[in-house]
Amino acid sequence: IRQDLECMTLTQRDTALVFNSLCKMAMQEENDDSINKMKMLSLELLQGLLESIDHSFSINFNFIDSIKTNLCHVLRRAFLSSIESIYQIATGIFTILLLHFRESLKAEI
């Protein structure tokens, strides 16, 4: 991953690091209140991040690969959640992926 980060601009690198950290937070397994709140916050921050990034990310191979490996896994877990708010946020993220990353994620969508 270090070589991938070296190919990016500083903004892209920071965004990718934050993105990966939020994905890890959203994949927590335990089912207590504090973990669920952290999952919801992580998903909301991921949604905001994806809404605000520019076009250069939708064609950046390293960022697209990170979406494929991390975010798709996060969304699969969130769609299976029994907590409605987690499911709703995941639906919003999926909508953003359809709008901004459709071409890059054809096989995954």
Tab-separated table of N, CA, C and O in Angstrom:
chain	number	residue	atom	x	y	z
A	1	ILE	N	0.832	-1.205	0.000
A	1	ILE	CA	0.000	0.000	0.000
A	1	ILE	C	0.871	1.261	0.000
A	1	ILE	O	0.467	2.281	-0.505
A	2	ARG	N	2.077	1.181	0.545
A	2	ARG	CA	2.948	2.351	0.604
A	2	ARG	C	3.271	2.849	-0.798
A	2	ARG	O	3.277	4.043	-1.047
A	3	GLN	N	3.542	1.929	-1.756
A	3	GLN	CA	3.832	2.346	-3.123
A	3	GLN	C	2.619	3.022	-3.750
A	3	GLN	O	2.756	3.981	-4.490
A	4	ASP	N	1.439	2.527	-3.455
A	4	ASP	CA	0.223	3.138	-3.979
A	4	ASP	C	0.077	4.562	-3.477
A	4	ASP	O	-0.304	5.456	-4.221
A	5	LEU	N	0.369	4.778	-2.195
A	5	LEU	CA	0.241	6.112	-1.622
A	5	LEU	C	1.253	7.076	-2.206
A	5	LEU	O	0.979	8.264	-2.337
A	6	GLU	N	2.423	6.597	-2.587
A	6	GLU	CA	3.453	7.473	-3.139
A	6	GLU	C	3.072	8.019	-4.509
A	6	GLU	O	3.576	9.045	-4.928
A	7	CYS	N	2.181	7.334	-5.215
A	7	CYS	CA	1.744	7.773	-6.545
A	7	CYS	C	0.675	8.856	-6.479
A	7	CYS	O	0.329	9.432	-7.493
A	8	MET	N	0.154	9.136	-5.292
A	8	MET	CA	-0.960	10.069	-5.138
A	8	MET	C	-0.472	11.448	-4.711
A	8	MET	O	0.602	11.588	-4.154
A	9	THR	N	-1.325	12.439	-4.957
A	9	THR	CA	-1.053	13.765	-4.428
A	9	THR	C	-1.287	13.738	-2.922
A	9	THR	O	-1.863	12.786	-2.392
A	10	LEU	N	-0.874	14.769	-2.239
A	10	LEU	CA	-1.039	14.831	-0.787
A	10	LEU	C	-2.516	14.748	-0.398
A	10	LEU	O	-2.882	14.012	0.524
A	11	THR	N	-3.371	15.459	-1.104
A	11	THR	CA	-4.805	15.427	-0.807
A	11	THR	C	-5.383	14.036	-1.040
A	11	THR	O	-6.147	13.531	-0.214
A	12	GLN	N	-5.006	13.410	-2.146
A	12	GLN	CA	-5.493	12.063	-2.431
A	12	GLN	C	-4.997	11.071	-1.380
A	12	GLN	O	-5.740	10.204	-0.950
A	13	ARG	N	-3.759	11.215	-0.972
A	13	ARG	CA	-3.181	10.320	0.036
A	13	ARG	C	-3.916	10.457	1.367
A	13	ARG	O	-4.290	9.461	1.990
A	14	ASP	N	-4.128	11.698	1.796
A	14	ASP	CA	-4.844	11.925	3.057
A	14	ASP	C	-6.270	11.381	2.993
A	14	ASP	O	-6.752	10.753	3.934
A	15	THR	N	-6.929	11.620	1.869
A	15	THR	CA	-8.293	11.129	1.698
A	15	THR	C	-8.328	9.605	1.732
A	15	THR	O	-9.197	9.011	2.374
A	16	ALA	N	-7.376	8.962	1.073
A	16	ALA	CA	-7.328	7.499	1.056
A	16	ALA	C	-7.073	6.942	2.457
A	16	ALA	O	-7.681	5.949	2.857
A	17	LEU	N	-6.199	7.580	3.214
A	17	LEU	CA	-5.917	7.114	4.576
A	17	LEU	C	-7.138	7.261	5.481
A	17	LEU	O	-7.464	6.360	6.257
A	18	VAL	N	-7.812	8.408	5.385
A	18	VAL	CA	-9.034	8.621	6.175
A	18	VAL	C	-10.106	7.618	5.745
A	18	VAL	O	-10.773	7.007	6.582
A	19	PHE	N	-10.251	7.433	4.449
A	19	PHE	CA	-11.235	6.495	3.910
A	19	PHE	C	-10.998	5.083	4.458
A	19	PHE	O	-11.925	4.435	4.945
A	20	ASN	N	-9.761	4.615	4.396
A	20	ASN	CA	-9.449	3.269	4.883
A	20	ASN	C	-9.676	3.145	6.385
A	20	ASN	O	-10.174	2.118	6.858
A	21	SER	N	-9.348	4.180	7.137
A	21	SER	CA	-9.574	4.150	8.582
A	21	SER	C	-11.061	4.093	8.912
A	21	SER	O	-11.482	3.352	9.805
A	22	LEU	N	-11.862	4.872	8.193
A	22	LEU	CA	-13.310	4.851	8.421
A	22	LEU	C	-13.907	3.491	8.058
A	22	LEU	O	-14.804	3.003	8.739
A	23	CYS	N	-13.399	2.880	6.999
A	23	CYS	CA	-13.888	1.543	6.626
A	23	CYS	C	-13.573	0.539	7.730
A	23	CYS	O	-14.417	-0.291	8.079
A	24	LYS	N	-12.388	0.611	8.281
A	24	LYS	CA	-12.029	-0.300	9.373
A	24	LYS	C	-12.924	-0.086	10.584
A	24	LYS	O	-13.342	-1.046	11.228
A	25	MET	N	-13.228	1.160	10.892
A	25	MET	CA	-14.107	1.445	12.024
A	25	MET	C	-15.517	0.914	11.767
A	25	MET	O	-16.171	0.420	12.677
A	26	ALA	N	-15.971	1.001	10.529
A	26	ALA	CA	-17.325	0.566	10.191
A	26	ALA	C	-17.457	-0.954	10.156
A	26	ALA	O	-18.569	-1.471	10.156
A	27	MET	N	-16.347	-1.673	10.154
A	27	MET	CA	-16.393	-3.133	10.090
A	27	MET	C	-16.287	-3.801	11.468
A	27	MET	O	-16.132	-5.015	11.539
A	28	GLN	N	-16.419	-3.052	12.516
A	28	GLN	CA	-16.342	-3.637	13.853
A	28	GLN	C	-17.440	-4.677	14.031
A	28	GLN	O	-18.565	-4.474	13.599
A	29	GLU	N	-17.130	-5.764	14.706
A	29	GLU	CA	-18.044	-6.905	14.843
A	29	GLU	C	-18.969	-6.842	16.051
A	29	GLU	O	-20.080	-7.307	15.996
A	30	GLU	N	-18.505	-6.343	17.164
A	30	GLU	CA	-19.278	-6.414	18.405
A	30	GLU	C	-20.613	-5.676	18.274
A	30	GLU	O	-20.738	-4.736	17.519
A	31	ASN	N	-21.587	-6.110	19.062
A	31	ASN	CA	-22.927	-5.534	18.962
A	31	ASN	C	-23.349	-4.808	20.225
A	31	ASN	O	-24.443	-5.003	20.716
A	32	ASP	N	-22.507	-3.947	20.754
A	32	ASP	CA	-22.962	-3.140	21.881
A	32	ASP	C	-23.255	-1.728	21.380
A	32	ASP	O	-22.970	-1.389	20.240
A	33	ASP	N	-23.871	-0.934	22.230
A	33	ASP	CA	-24.329	0.408	21.829
A	33	ASP	C	-23.199	1.301	21.324
A	33	ASP	O	-23.359	1.994	20.319
A	34	SER	N	-22.076	1.305	22.017
A	34	SER	CA	-20.988	2.203	21.618
A	34	SER	C	-20.399	1.795	20.267
A	34	SER	O	-20.072	2.652	19.441
A	35	ILE	N	-20.287	0.499	20.010
A	35	ILE	CA	-19.776	0.033	18.717
A	35	ILE	C	-20.762	0.390	17.604
A	35	ILE	O	-20.366	0.838	16.529
A	36	ASN	N	-22.045	0.219	17.857
A	36	ASN	CA	-23.055	0.565	16.849
A	36	ASN	C	-23.063	2.056	16.553
A	36	ASN	O	-23.228	2.466	15.403
A	37	LYS	N	-22.879	2.887	17.568
A	37	LYS	CA	-22.801	4.336	17.339
A	37	LYS	C	-21.569	4.674	16.520
A	37	LYS	O	-21.616	5.536	15.637
A	38	MET	N	-20.447	3.989	16.802
A	38	MET	CA	-19.223	4.219	16.037
A	38	MET	C	-19.420	3.792	14.579
A	38	MET	O	-18.963	4.472	13.662
A	39	LYS	N	-20.110	2.672	14.358
A	39	LYS	CA	-20.408	2.230	12.988
A	39	LYS	C	-21.230	3.273	12.245
A	39	LYS	O	-20.936	3.609	11.105
A	40	MET	N	-22.263	3.783	12.907
A	40	MET	CA	-23.121	4.788	12.264
A	40	MET	C	-22.328	6.053	11.952
A	40	MET	O	-22.449	6.602	10.854
A	41	LEU	N	-21.511	6.503	12.899
A	41	LEU	CA	-20.697	7.696	12.660
A	41	LEU	C	-19.716	7.452	11.515
A	41	LEU	O	-19.560	8.299	10.639
A	42	SER	N	-19.086	6.297	11.496
A	42	SER	CA	-18.142	5.963	10.426
A	42	SER	C	-18.839	5.970	9.069
A	42	SER	O	-18.319	6.522	8.096
A	43	LEU	N	-20.005	5.360	9.003
A	43	LEU	CA	-20.758	5.326	7.748
A	43	LEU	C	-21.198	6.718	7.320
A	43	LEU	O	-21.136	7.064	6.133
A	44	GLU	N	-21.629	7.539	8.272
A	44	GLU	CA	-22.025	8.911	7.937
A	44	GLU	C	-20.825	9.711	7.424
A	44	GLU	O	-20.953	10.477	6.459
A	45	LEU	N	-19.674	9.525	8.036
A	45	LEU	CA	-18.471	10.223	7.573
A	45	LEU	C	-18.030	9.711	6.208
A	45	LEU	O	-17.598	10.504	5.354
A	46	LEU	N	-18.140	8.409	5.965
A	46	LEU	CA	-17.835	7.860	4.645
A	46	LEU	C	-18.767	8.445	3.594
A	46	LEU	O	-18.334	8.805	2.496
A	47	GLN	N	-20.037	8.560	3.934
A	47	GLN	CA	-21.003	9.133	3.004
A	47	GLN	C	-20.640	10.581	2.681
A	47	GLN	O	-20.631	10.976	1.522
A	48	GLY	N	-20.318	11.360	3.693
A	48	GLY	CA	-19.920	12.750	3.468
A	48	GLY	C	-18.654	12.857	2.645
A	48	GLY	O	-18.539	13.712	1.755
A	49	LEU	N	-17.700	11.984	2.910
A	49	LEU	CA	-16.449	11.996	2.160
A	49	LEU	C	-16.703	11.686	0.695
A	49	LEU	O	-16.211	12.380	-0.195
A	50	LEU	N	-17.509	10.664	0.427
A	50	LEU	CA	-17.794	10.289	-0.955
A	50	LEU	C	-18.609	11.350	-1.685
A	50	LEU	O	-18.462	11.533	-2.890
A	51	GLU	N	-19.469	12.051	-0.961
A	51	GLU	CA	-20.259	13.125	-1.576
A	51	GLU	C	-19.397	14.314	-1.968
A	51	GLU	O	-19.701	15.018	-2.922
A	52	SER	N	-18.322	14.539	-1.230
A	52	SER	CA	-17.550	15.768	-1.425
A	52	SER	C	-16.279	15.612	-2.254
A	52	SER	O	-15.635	16.609	-2.559
A	53	ILE	N	-15.908	14.392	-2.636
A	53	ILE	CA	-14.680	14.253	-3.401
A	53	ILE	C	-14.888	14.654	-4.850
A	53	ILE	O	-15.998	14.614	-5.376
A	54	ASP	N	-13.789	15.036	-5.501
A	54	ASP	CA	-13.898	15.511	-6.879
A	54	ASP	C	-13.700	14.367	-7.877
A	54	ASP	O	-13.450	13.221	-7.519
A	55	HIS	N	-13.804	14.714	-9.136
A	55	HIS	CA	-13.765	13.733	-10.235
A	55	HIS	C	-12.457	12.949	-10.274
A	55	HIS	O	-12.444	11.788	-10.692
A	56	SER	N	-11.362	13.543	-9.840
A	56	SER	CA	-10.067	12.856	-9.928
A	56	SER	C	-10.065	11.547	-9.149
A	56	SER	O	-9.335	10.619	-9.482
A	57	PHE	N	-10.895	11.440	-8.122
A	57	PHE	CA	-10.964	10.201	-7.354
A	57	PHE	C	-11.736	9.119	-8.088
A	57	PHE	O	-11.472	7.939	-7.914
A	58	SER	N	-12.711	9.503	-8.898
A	58	SER	CA	-13.521	8.501	-9.586
A	58	SER	C	-12.744	7.813	-10.704
A	58	SER	O	-13.191	6.792	-11.224
A	59	ILE	N	-11.578	8.351	-11.053
A	59	ILE	CA	-10.738	7.721	-12.070
A	59	ILE	C	-9.389	7.301	-11.494
A	59	ILE	O	-8.544	6.796	-12.224
A	60	ASN	N	-9.189	7.471	-10.201
A	60	ASN	CA	-7.936	7.092	-9.552
A	60	ASN	C	-7.968	5.603	-9.229
A	60	ASN	O	-8.759	5.153	-8.402
A	61	PHE	N	-7.093	4.844	-9.885
A	61	PHE	CA	-7.094	3.393	-9.731
A	61	PHE	C	-6.917	2.964	-8.278
A	61	PHE	O	-7.586	2.041	-7.812
A	62	ASN	N	-6.027	3.613	-7.554
A	62	ASN	CA	-5.764	3.230	-6.166
A	62	ASN	C	-6.991	3.446	-5.282
A	62	ASN	O	-7.306	2.615	-4.423
A	63	PHE	N	-7.689	4.548	-5.499
A	63	PHE	CA	-8.888	4.820	-4.700
A	63	PHE	C	-10.010	3.861	-5.074
A	63	PHE	O	-10.713	3.345	-4.200
A	64	ILE	N	-10.162	3.587	-6.347
A	64	ILE	CA	-11.190	2.639	-6.804
A	64	ILE	C	-10.909	1.258	-6.225
A	64	ILE	O	-11.827	0.561	-5.766
A	65	ASP	N	-9.647	0.858	-6.213
A	65	ASP	CA	-9.287	-0.436	-5.644
A	65	ASP	C	-9.622	-0.482	-4.156
A	65	ASP	O	-10.092	-1.503	-3.651
A	66	SER	N	-9.414	0.613	-3.466
A	66	SER	CA	-9.752	0.689	-2.043
A	66	SER	C	-11.263	0.570	-1.834
A	66	SER	O	-11.720	-0.070	-0.887
A	67	ILE	N	-12.036	1.167	-2.719
A	67	ILE	CA	-13.495	1.041	-2.643
A	67	ILE	C	-13.879	-0.423	-2.841
A	67	ILE	O	-14.692	-0.972	-2.097
A	68	LYS	N	-13.268	-1.059	-3.834
A	68	LYS	CA	-13.601	-2.459	-4.116
A	68	LYS	C	-13.263	-3.367	-2.945
A	68	LYS	O	-14.039	-4.252	-2.604
A	69	THR	N	-12.103	-3.171	-2.349
A	69	THR	CA	-11.671	-4.087	-1.296
A	69	THR	C	-12.264	-3.759	0.065
A	69	THR	O	-12.551	-4.665	0.842
A	70	ASN	N	-12.457	-2.493	0.367
A	70	ASN	CA	-12.907	-2.104	1.709
A	70	ASN	C	-14.383	-1.737	1.772
A	70	ASN	O	-15.137	-2.295	2.562
A	71	LEU	N	-14.790	-0.784	0.961
A	71	LEU	CA	-16.151	-0.261	1.086
A	71	LEU	C	-17.212	-1.291	0.684
A	71	LEU	O	-18.259	-1.368	1.323
A	72	CYS	N	-16.940	-2.078	-0.318
A	72	CYS	CA	-17.933	-3.094	-0.709
A	72	CYS	C	-18.163	-4.074	0.439
A	72	CYS	O	-19.294	-4.491	0.691
A	73	HIS	N	-17.103	-4.419	1.153
A	73	HIS	CA	-17.232	-5.305	2.317
A	73	HIS	C	-18.037	-4.615	3.430
A	73	HIS	O	-18.901	-5.233	4.056
A	74	VAL	N	-17.761	-3.353	3.663
A	74	VAL	CA	-18.500	-2.583	4.672
A	74	VAL	C	-19.986	-2.542	4.326
A	74	VAL	O	-20.844	-2.753	5.186
A	75	LEU	N	-20.294	-2.280	3.064
A	75	LEU	CA	-21.695	-2.184	2.650
A	75	LEU	C	-22.419	-3.517	2.764
A	75	LEU	O	-23.583	-3.555	3.175
A	76	ARG	N	-21.749	-4.604	2.421
A	76	ARG	CA	-22.386	-5.926	2.572
A	76	ARG	C	-22.787	-6.153	4.022
A	76	ARG	O	-23.891	-6.604	4.309
A	77	ARG	N	-21.894	-5.829	4.939
A	77	ARG	CA	-22.215	-5.993	6.366
A	77	ARG	C	-23.334	-5.059	6.804
A	77	ARG	O	-24.224	-5.440	7.561
A	78	ALA	N	-23.289	-3.823	6.323
A	78	ALA	CA	-24.297	-2.837	6.729
A	78	ALA	C	-25.684	-3.198	6.193
A	78	ALA	O	-26.684	-2.995	6.880
A	79	PHE	N	-25.748	-3.741	4.988
A	79	PHE	CA	-27.041	-4.129	4.430
A	79	PHE	C	-27.660	-5.301	5.185
A	79	PHE	O	-28.869	-5.488	5.155
A	80	LEU	N	-26.846	-6.069	5.871
A	80	LEU	CA	-27.358	-7.193	6.657
A	80	LEU	C	-27.633	-6.824	8.109
A	80	LEU	O	-28.094	-7.649	8.883
A	81	SER	N	-27.389	-5.575	8.455
A	81	SER	CA	-27.579	-5.125	9.833
A	81	SER	C	-29.064	-5.094	10.203
A	81	SER	O	-29.921	-4.763	9.384
A	82	SER	N	-29.329	-5.422	11.451
A	82	SER	CA	-30.712	-5.357	11.943
A	82	SER	C	-31.076	-3.938	12.401
A	82	SER	O	-32.228	-3.666	12.712
A	83	ILE	N	-30.100	-3.044	12.401
A	83	ILE	CA	-30.324	-1.654	12.817
A	83	ILE	C	-30.683	-0.830	11.581
A	83	ILE	O	-29.889	-0.693	10.648
A	84	GLU	N	-31.880	-0.300	11.574
A	84	GLU	CA	-32.407	0.383	10.397
A	84	GLU	C	-31.561	1.582	9.970
A	84	GLU	O	-31.350	1.803	8.776
A	85	SER	N	-31.061	2.358	10.918
A	85	SER	CA	-30.286	3.544	10.556
A	85	SER	C	-28.974	3.174	9.856
A	85	SER	O	-28.532	3.886	8.952
A	86	ILE	N	-28.365	2.066	10.243
A	86	ILE	CA	-27.147	1.606	9.558
A	86	ILE	C	-27.490	1.207	8.130
A	86	ILE	O	-26.780	1.556	7.178
A	87	TYR	N	-28.600	0.505	7.954
A	87	TYR	CA	-29.054	0.110	6.623
A	87	TYR	C	-29.338	1.339	5.751
A	87	TYR	O	-28.961	1.380	4.577
A	88	GLN	N	-29.977	2.349	6.315
A	88	GLN	CA	-30.317	3.556	5.556
A	88	GLN	C	-29.068	4.312	5.110
A	88	GLN	O	-29.000	4.792	3.973
A	89	ILE	N	-28.091	4.427	5.991
A	89	ILE	CA	-26.852	5.113	5.614
A	89	ILE	C	-26.143	4.331	4.507
A	89	ILE	O	-25.631	4.912	3.551
A	90	ALA	N	-26.121	3.004	4.625
A	90	ALA	CA	-25.491	2.167	3.598
A	90	ALA	C	-26.185	2.346	2.249
A	90	ALA	O	-25.528	2.390	1.202
A	91	THR	N	-27.495	2.492	2.267
A	91	THR	CA	-28.240	2.735	1.030
A	91	THR	C	-27.833	4.073	0.411
A	91	THR	O	-27.671	4.181	-0.802
A	92	GLY	N	-27.642	5.092	1.247
A	92	GLY	CA	-27.182	6.391	0.757
A	92	GLY	C	-25.796	6.304	0.141
A	92	GLY	O	-25.524	6.913	-0.899
A	93	ILE	N	-24.912	5.549	0.773
A	93	ILE	CA	-23.555	5.373	0.228
A	93	ILE	C	-23.616	4.649	-1.107
A	93	ILE	O	-22.931	5.017	-2.065
A	94	PHE	N	-24.448	3.621	-1.190
A	94	PHE	CA	-24.586	2.881	-2.447
A	94	PHE	C	-25.095	3.792	-3.560
A	94	PHE	O	-24.628	3.716	-4.696
A	95	THR	N	-26.015	4.670	-3.241
A	95	THR	CA	-26.527	5.628	-4.221
A	95	THR	C	-25.415	6.539	-4.728
A	95	THR	O	-25.316	6.811	-5.930
A	96	ILE	N	-24.559	6.988	-3.822
A	96	ILE	CA	-23.424	7.833	-4.218
A	96	ILE	C	-22.490	7.062	-5.138
A	96	ILE	O	-21.987	7.605	-6.134
A	97	LEU	N	-22.242	5.799	-4.822
A	97	LEU	CA	-21.390	4.977	-5.687
A	97	LEU	C	-21.986	4.856	-7.079
A	97	LEU	O	-21.261	4.917	-8.078
A	98	LEU	N	-23.297	4.698	-7.160
A	98	LEU	CA	-23.955	4.619	-8.466
A	98	LEU	C	-23.796	5.921	-9.248
A	98	LEU	O	-23.583	5.906	-10.456
A	99	LEU	N	-23.900	7.041	-8.558
A	99	LEU	CA	-23.825	8.338	-9.227
A	99	LEU	C	-22.415	8.723	-9.648
A	99	LEU	O	-22.206	9.255	-10.734
A	100	HIS	N	-21.437	8.461	-8.798
A	100	HIS	CA	-20.085	8.971	-9.031
A	100	HIS	C	-19.080	7.931	-9.523
A	100	HIS	O	-18.065	8.303	-10.109
A	101	PHE	N	-19.321	6.658	-9.263
A	101	PHE	CA	-18.313	5.640	-9.556
A	101	PHE	C	-18.860	4.502	-10.418
A	101	PHE	O	-18.272	3.433	-10.464
A	102	ARG	N	-19.950	4.720	-11.096
A	102	ARG	CA	-20.611	3.664	-11.876
A	102	ARG	C	-19.665	3.017	-12.877
A	102	ARG	O	-19.571	1.797	-12.981
A	103	GLU	N	-18.967	3.819	-13.643
A	103	GLU	CA	-18.084	3.283	-14.687
A	103	GLU	C	-16.935	2.448	-14.094
A	103	GLU	O	-16.581	1.410	-14.639
A	104	SER	N	-16.398	2.899	-13.001
A	104	SER	CA	-15.245	2.226	-12.393
A	104	SER	C	-15.631	0.963	-11.649
A	104	SER	O	-14.794	0.091	-11.427
A	105	LEU	N	-16.892	0.862	-11.228
A	105	LEU	CA	-17.316	-0.257	-10.386
A	105	LEU	C	-18.380	-1.133	-11.068
A	105	LEU	O	-19.191	-1.747	-10.395
A	106	LYS	N	-18.364	-1.199	-12.385
A	106	LYS	CA	-19.388	-1.960	-13.116
A	106	LYS	C	-19.521	-3.393	-12.614
A	106	LYS	O	-20.620	-3.886	-12.394
A	107	ALA	N	-18.415	-4.067	-12.407
A	107	ALA	CA	-18.464	-5.476	-12.008
A	107	ALA	C	-19.021	-5.636	-10.590
A	107	ALA	O	-19.739	-6.593	-10.310
A	108	GLU	N	-18.730	-4.688	-9.707
A	108	GLU	CA	-19.171	-4.795	-8.331
A	108	GLU	C	-20.639	-4.412	-8.177
A	108	GLU	O	-21.322	-4.930	-7.308
A	109	ILE	N	-21.110	-3.479	-8.972
A	109	ILE	CA	-22.495	-3.007	-8.852
A	109	ILE	C	-23.378	-3.954	-9.620
A	109	ILE	O	-24.374	-4.402	-9.225
